[in-house]
Structures are given as C-alpha cells and as structure tokens.
XYZ file of N, CA and C in Angstrom:
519
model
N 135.502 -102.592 73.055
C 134.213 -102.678 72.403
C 133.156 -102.191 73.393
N 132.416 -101.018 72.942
C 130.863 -100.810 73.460
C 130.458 -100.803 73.082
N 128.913 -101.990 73.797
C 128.280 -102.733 73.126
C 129.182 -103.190 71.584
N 128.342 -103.278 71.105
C 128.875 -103.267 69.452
C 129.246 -102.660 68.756
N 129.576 -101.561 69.680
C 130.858 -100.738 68.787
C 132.012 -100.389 68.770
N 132.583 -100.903 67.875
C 134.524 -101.061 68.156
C 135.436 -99.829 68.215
N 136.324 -99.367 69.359
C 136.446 -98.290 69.318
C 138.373 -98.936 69.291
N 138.662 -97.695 68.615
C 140.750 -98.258 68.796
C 141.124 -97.832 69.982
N 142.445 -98.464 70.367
C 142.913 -98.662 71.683
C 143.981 -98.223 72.210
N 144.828 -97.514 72.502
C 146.179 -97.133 72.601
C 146.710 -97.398 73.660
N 147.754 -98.554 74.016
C 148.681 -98.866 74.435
C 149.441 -98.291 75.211
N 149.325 -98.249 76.653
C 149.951 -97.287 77.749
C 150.893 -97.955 78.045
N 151.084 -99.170 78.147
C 152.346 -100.139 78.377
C 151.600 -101.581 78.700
N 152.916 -102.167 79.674
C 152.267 -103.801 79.316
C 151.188 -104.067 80.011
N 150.663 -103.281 80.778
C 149.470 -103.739 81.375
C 147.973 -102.739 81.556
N 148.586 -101.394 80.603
C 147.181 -100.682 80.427
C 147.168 -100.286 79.293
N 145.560 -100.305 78.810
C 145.476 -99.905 77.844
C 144.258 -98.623 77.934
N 144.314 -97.722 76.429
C 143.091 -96.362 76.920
C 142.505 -96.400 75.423
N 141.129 -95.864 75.878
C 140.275 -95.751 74.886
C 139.107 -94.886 75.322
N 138.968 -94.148 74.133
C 137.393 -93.333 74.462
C 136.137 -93.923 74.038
N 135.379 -93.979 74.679
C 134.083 -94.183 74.200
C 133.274 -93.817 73.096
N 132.928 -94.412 72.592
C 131.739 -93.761 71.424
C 130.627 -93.120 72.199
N 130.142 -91.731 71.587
C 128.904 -91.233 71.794
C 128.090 -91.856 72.671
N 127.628 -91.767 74.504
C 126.217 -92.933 74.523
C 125.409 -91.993 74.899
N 124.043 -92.497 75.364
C 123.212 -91.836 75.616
C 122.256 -92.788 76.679
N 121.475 -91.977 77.454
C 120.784 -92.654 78.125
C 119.996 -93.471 77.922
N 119.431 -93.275 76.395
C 118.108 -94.096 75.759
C 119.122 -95.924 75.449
N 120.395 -95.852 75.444
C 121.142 -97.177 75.121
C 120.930 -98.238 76.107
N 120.496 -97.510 77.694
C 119.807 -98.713 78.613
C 121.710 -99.276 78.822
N 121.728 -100.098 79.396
C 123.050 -100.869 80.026
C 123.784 -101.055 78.522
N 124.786 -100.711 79.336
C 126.287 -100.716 78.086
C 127.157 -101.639 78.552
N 127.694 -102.622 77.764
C 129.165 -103.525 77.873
C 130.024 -103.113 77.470
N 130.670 -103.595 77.950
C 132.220 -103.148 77.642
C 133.045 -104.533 77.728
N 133.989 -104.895 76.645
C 134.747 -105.478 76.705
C 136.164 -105.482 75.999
N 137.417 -106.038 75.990
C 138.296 -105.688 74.980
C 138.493 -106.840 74.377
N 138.637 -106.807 73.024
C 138.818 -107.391 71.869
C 139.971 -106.959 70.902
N 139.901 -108.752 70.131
C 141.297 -108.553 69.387
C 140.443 -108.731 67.992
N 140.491 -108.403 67.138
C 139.935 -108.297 65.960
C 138.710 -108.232 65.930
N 137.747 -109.890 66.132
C 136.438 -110.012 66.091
C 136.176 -110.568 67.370
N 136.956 -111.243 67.848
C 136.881 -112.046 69.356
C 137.272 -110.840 70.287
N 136.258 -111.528 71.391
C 136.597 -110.885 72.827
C 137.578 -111.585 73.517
N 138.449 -111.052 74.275
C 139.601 -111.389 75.062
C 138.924 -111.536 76.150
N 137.907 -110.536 76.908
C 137.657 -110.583 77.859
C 136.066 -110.603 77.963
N 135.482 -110.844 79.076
C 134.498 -111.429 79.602
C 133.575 -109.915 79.435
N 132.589 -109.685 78.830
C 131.843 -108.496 78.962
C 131.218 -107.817 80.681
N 131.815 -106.337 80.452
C 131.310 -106.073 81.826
C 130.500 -105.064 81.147
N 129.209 -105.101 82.614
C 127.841 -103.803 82.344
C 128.572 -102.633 82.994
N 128.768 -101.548 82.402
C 128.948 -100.493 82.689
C 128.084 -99.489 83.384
N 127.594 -98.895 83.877
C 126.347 -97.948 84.273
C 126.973 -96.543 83.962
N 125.761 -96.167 82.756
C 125.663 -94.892 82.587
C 125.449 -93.845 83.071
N 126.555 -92.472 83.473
C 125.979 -91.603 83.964
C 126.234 -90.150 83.119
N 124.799 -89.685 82.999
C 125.699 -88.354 82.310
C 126.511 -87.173 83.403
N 126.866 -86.284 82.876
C 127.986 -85.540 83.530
C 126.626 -84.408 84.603
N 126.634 -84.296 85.592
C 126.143 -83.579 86.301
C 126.291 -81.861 85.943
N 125.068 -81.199 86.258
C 125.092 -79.631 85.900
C 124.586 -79.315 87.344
N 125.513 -78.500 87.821
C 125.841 -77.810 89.232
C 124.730 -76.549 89.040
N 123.588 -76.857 89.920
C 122.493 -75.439 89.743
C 122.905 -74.241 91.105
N 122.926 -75.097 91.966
C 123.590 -73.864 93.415
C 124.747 -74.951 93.906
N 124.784 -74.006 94.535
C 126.552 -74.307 96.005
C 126.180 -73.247 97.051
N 125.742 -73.633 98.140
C 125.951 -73.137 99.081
C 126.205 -73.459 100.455
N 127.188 -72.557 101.679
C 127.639 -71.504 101.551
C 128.899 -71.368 100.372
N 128.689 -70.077 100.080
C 130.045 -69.980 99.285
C 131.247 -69.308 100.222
N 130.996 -69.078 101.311
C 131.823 -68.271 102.301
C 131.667 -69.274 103.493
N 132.920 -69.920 104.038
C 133.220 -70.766 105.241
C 133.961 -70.009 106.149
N 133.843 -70.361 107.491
C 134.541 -69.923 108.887
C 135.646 -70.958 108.998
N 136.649 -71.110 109.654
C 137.726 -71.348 109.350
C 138.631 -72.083 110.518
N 138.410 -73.572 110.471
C 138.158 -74.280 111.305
C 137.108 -74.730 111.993
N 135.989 -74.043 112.038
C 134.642 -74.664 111.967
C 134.141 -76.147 111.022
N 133.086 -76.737 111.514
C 132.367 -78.036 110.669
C 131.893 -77.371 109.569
N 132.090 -77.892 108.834
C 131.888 -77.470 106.979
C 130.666 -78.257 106.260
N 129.408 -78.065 106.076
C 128.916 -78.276 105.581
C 128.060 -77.481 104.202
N 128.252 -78.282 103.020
C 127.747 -77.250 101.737
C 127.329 -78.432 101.210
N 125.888 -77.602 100.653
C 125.025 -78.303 100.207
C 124.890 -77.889 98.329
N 125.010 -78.645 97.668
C 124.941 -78.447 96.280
C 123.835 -79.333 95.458
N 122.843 -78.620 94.384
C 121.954 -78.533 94.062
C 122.162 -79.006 92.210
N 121.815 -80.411 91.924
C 122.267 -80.878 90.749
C 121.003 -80.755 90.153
N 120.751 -80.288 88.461
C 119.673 -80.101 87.827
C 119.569 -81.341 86.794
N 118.645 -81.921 86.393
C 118.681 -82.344 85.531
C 120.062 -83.559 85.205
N 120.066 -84.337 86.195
C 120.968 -85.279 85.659
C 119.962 -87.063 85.870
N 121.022 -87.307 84.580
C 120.325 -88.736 84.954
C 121.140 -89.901 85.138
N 120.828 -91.077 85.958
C 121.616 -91.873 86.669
C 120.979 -93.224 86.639
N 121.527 -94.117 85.579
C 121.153 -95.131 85.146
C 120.569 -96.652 86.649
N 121.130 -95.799 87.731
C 120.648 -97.015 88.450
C 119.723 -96.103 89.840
N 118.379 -96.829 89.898
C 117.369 -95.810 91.020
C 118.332 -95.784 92.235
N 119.063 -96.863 93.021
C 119.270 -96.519 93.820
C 121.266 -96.298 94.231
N 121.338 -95.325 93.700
C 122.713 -94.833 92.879
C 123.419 -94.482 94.660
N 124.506 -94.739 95.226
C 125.184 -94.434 96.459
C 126.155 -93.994 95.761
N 127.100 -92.398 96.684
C 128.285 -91.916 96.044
C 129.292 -92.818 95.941
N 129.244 -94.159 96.752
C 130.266 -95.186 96.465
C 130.009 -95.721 95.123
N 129.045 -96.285 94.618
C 128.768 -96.564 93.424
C 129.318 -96.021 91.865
N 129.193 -94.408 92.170
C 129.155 -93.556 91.578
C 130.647 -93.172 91.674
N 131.607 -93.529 92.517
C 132.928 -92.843 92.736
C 132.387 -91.280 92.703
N 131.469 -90.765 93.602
C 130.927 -89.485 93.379
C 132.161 -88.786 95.007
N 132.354 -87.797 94.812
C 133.603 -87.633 95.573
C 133.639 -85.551 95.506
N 134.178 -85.556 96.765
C 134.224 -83.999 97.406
C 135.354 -83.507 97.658
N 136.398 -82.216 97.569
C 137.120 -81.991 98.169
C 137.763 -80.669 97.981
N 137.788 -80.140 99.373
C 138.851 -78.749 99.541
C 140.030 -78.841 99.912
N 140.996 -78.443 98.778
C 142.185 -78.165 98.811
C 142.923 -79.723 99.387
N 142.459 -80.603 98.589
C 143.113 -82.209 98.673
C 142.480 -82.720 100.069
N 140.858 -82.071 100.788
C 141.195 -82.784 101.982
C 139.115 -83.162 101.353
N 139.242 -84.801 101.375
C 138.347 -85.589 100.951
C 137.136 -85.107 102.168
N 135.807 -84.998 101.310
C 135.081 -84.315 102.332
C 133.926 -85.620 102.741
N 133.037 -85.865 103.331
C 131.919 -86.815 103.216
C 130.846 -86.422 102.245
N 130.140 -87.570 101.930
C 129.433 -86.900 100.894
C 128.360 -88.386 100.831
N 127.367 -87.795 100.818
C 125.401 -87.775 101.160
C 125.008 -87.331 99.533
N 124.200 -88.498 99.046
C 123.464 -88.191 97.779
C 122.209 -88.074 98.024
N 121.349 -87.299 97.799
C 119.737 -87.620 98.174
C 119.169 -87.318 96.619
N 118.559 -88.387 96.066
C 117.866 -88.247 94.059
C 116.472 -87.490 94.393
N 116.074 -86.820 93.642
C 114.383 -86.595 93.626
C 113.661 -88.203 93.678
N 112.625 -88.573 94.179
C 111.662 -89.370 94.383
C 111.169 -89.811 93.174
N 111.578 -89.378 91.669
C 110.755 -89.548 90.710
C 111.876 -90.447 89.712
N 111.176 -90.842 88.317
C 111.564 -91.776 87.742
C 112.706 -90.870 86.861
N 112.331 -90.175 86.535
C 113.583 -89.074 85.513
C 114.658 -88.587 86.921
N 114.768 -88.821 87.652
C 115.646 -88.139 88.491
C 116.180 -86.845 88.093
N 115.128 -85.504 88.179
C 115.685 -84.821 87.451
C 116.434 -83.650 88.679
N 116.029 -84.327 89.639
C 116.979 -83.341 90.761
C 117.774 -83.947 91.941
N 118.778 -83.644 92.385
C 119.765 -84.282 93.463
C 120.604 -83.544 94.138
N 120.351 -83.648 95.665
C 121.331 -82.617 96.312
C 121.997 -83.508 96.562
N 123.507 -83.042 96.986
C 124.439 -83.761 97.216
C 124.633 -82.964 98.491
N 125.478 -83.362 99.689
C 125.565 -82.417 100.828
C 126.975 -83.003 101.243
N 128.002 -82.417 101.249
C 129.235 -82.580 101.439
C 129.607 -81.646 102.993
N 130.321 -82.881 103.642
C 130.637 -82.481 105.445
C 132.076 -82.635 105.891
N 132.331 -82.124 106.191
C 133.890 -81.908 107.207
C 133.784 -81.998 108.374
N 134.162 -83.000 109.418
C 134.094 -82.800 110.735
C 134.763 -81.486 110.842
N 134.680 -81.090 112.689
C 135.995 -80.133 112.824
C 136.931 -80.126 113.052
N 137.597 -81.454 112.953
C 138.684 -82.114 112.867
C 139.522 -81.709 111.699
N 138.803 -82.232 110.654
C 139.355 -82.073 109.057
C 139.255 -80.995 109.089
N 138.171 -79.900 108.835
C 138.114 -78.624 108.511
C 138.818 -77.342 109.098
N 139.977 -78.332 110.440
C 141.119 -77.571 110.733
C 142.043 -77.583 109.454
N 141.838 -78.133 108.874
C 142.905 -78.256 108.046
C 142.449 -77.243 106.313
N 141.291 -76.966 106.841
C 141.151 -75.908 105.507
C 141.189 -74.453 106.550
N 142.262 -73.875 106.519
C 142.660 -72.433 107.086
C 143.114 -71.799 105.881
N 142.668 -70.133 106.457
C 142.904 -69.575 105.795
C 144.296 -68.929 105.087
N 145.330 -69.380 105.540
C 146.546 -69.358 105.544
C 147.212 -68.123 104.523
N 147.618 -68.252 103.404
C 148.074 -67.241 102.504
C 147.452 -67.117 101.535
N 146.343 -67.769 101.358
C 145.205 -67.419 100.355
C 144.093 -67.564 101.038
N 143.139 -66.380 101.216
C 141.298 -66.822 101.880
C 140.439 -67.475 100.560
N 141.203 -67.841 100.048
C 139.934 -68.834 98.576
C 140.874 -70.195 98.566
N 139.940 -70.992 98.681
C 139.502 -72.536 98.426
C 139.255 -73.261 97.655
N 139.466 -74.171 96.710
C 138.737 -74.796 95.776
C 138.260 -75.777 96.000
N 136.728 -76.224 96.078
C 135.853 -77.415 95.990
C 135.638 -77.956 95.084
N 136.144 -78.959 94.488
C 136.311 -80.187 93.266
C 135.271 -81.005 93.794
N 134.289 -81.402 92.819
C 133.368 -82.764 92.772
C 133.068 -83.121 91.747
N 134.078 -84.697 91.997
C 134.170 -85.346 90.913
C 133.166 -86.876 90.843
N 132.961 -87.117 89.803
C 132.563 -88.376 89.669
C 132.825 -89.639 88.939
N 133.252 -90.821 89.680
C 133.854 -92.062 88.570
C 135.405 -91.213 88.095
N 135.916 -90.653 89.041
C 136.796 -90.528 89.503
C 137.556 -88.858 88.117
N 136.586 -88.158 87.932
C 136.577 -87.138 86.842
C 136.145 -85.885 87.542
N 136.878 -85.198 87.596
C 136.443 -83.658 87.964
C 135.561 -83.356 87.236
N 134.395 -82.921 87.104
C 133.407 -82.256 86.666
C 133.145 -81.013 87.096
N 133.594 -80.361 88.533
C 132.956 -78.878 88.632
C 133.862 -78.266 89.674
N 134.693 -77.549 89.777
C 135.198 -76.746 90.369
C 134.709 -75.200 90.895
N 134.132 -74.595 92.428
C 133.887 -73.653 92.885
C 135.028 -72.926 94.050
N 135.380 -71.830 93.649
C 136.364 -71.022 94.913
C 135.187 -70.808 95.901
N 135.586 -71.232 96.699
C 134.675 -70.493 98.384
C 135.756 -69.793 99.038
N 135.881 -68.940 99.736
C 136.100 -67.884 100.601
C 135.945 -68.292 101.863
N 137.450 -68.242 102.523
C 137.314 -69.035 103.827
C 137.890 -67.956 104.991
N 137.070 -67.416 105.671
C 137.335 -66.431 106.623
C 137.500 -67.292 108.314
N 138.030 -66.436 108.970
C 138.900 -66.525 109.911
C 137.393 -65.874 110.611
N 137.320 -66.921 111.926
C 135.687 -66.425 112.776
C 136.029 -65.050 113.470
N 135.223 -64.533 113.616
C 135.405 -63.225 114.393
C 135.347 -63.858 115.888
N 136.270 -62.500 116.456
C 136.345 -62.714 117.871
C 135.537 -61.422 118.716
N 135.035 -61.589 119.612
C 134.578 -60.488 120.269
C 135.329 -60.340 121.647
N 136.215 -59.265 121.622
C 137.014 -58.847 123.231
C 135.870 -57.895 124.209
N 135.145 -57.425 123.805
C 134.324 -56.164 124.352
C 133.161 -55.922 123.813
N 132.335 -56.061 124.519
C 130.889 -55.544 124.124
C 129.967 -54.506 125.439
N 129.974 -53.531 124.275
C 129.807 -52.285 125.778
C 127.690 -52.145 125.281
N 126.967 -52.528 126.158
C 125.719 -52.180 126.430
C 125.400 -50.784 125.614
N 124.193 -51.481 124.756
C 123.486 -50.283 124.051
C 122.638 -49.483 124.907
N 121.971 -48.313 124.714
C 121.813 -47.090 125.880
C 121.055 -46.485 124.840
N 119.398 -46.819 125.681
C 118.738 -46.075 124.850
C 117.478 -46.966 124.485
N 117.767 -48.096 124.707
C 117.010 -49.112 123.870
C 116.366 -50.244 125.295
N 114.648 -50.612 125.066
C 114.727 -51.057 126.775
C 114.073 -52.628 125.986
C-alpha cells in the first residue's frame, strides 16, 4: 500500500515480496508505504522519501589518463529531492567505472526547488589503477540512485603520454 493506494504484490518466495508503485509525484509531500492483507496492515507504515529520476545535463572530463586520480564532475538539471538536506548516503546515490565504486560529493543549488546539483565523483590513485586501459580504451560510468541505474556514459581512457626527448626550439627568445 502507497499511501492509500493498494497496489498487487507478487511473491518472490518465502521471504520477498515485489511490487510497483503507483504513479507519485512530488506535489504528494511524504509517501507510506506499508504491506497489507486485504484491508489491514501487516506492517507498521514506513515514510518513504521521494525522489524523481535525475536528468544528466554535462559529464565532464569525458577523456581520463590512465592510472591517474579521477575526478568528474556531473551537472544534474532540474531534479527534485524531497528532503533539503539530501547526503548520497541517504539517497543510495552511487558512482562507478567498470565495477570499481567511485566517491561521491552531492552539492544541491541553495534554493527551495533544487533545481540544480553537481555531483563530483573521485578515485584515489590507488583505485584508478585499476581503471586501465587494457583491451578496450572506453569505460562505462554508471550513476545510480536508491540503488537503480539511471545514466550510463563511455569515457575514453588513455594511457599518459611519455616524453623521452625534448630537443630546444631555435628561433624563438
């Protein structure tokens, strides 16, 4: 049941069960959730916090060095987030290249619509040994939230240049 509206339930086995949500919207303010057997609740109502699905406006860099500290900063438009002071723990808001979990920094716009939010996702250079360029130079960056992929970007992960020789320009004072 959300809020007061009864949704059917399907039976994963003896100890889970799945269900989709009805339609919500932000204007519904805090949503419960509970499961029920006919008209009675079985269980104790929990507040849910609403979030709608995030729209990815930039990503950048889209091109990483390769084994270097990884930092990309991504640029959310227009999302809204039922609680002002929302932490990616909260949010199960979550980063990652090629299965390797990145850190991840929420900063909301200052205003009441929260209509903007960078997110800034970091790799020591520890971890970000571990995104090489190996037999493919493309990457995939998954960021998900409340534990849902929402946006997938390939970045391009190049191998740093090396310099053996640098012979003096001639000509130039």
């Amino acid at each position: 049941r959300f809020n007061e509206v009864y949704v059917r339930a399907e039976k994963i086995n003896a100890t889970a069960l799945r269900c989709s949500s009805p339609t919500l919207k932000k204007l519904d303010g805090d949503v419960t959730f509970s499961i029920a057997v006919s008209d009675g609740d079985v269980t104790t109502p929990t507040s849910l916090i609403l979030v709608e699905e995030p729209f990815v406006k930039t990503i950048s860099p889209l091109v990483l060095l390769s084994g270097q500290p990884i930092a990309i900063t991504i640029e959310i438009d227009k999302w809204s987030v039922n609680t002002a002071n929302a932490s990616p723990s909260e949010l199960s808001l979550s980063a990652s290249i090629v299965d390797v979990e990145m850190d991840v920094s929420l900063q909301i716009a200052n205003n009441d619509n929260m209509d903007m939010a960078i997110i800034v996702c970091t790799l020591t250079e520890e971890k970000s040994a571990l995104v090489t360029t190996g037999a493919s130079n493309t990457k995939t960056l998954t960021l998900s939230l409340l534990g849902v992929s929402f946006w997938t970007q390939d970045l391009q992960v190049l191998a740093p240049l090396e310099v053996y020789r640098a012979h003096p320009l001639v000509g130039f004072s």
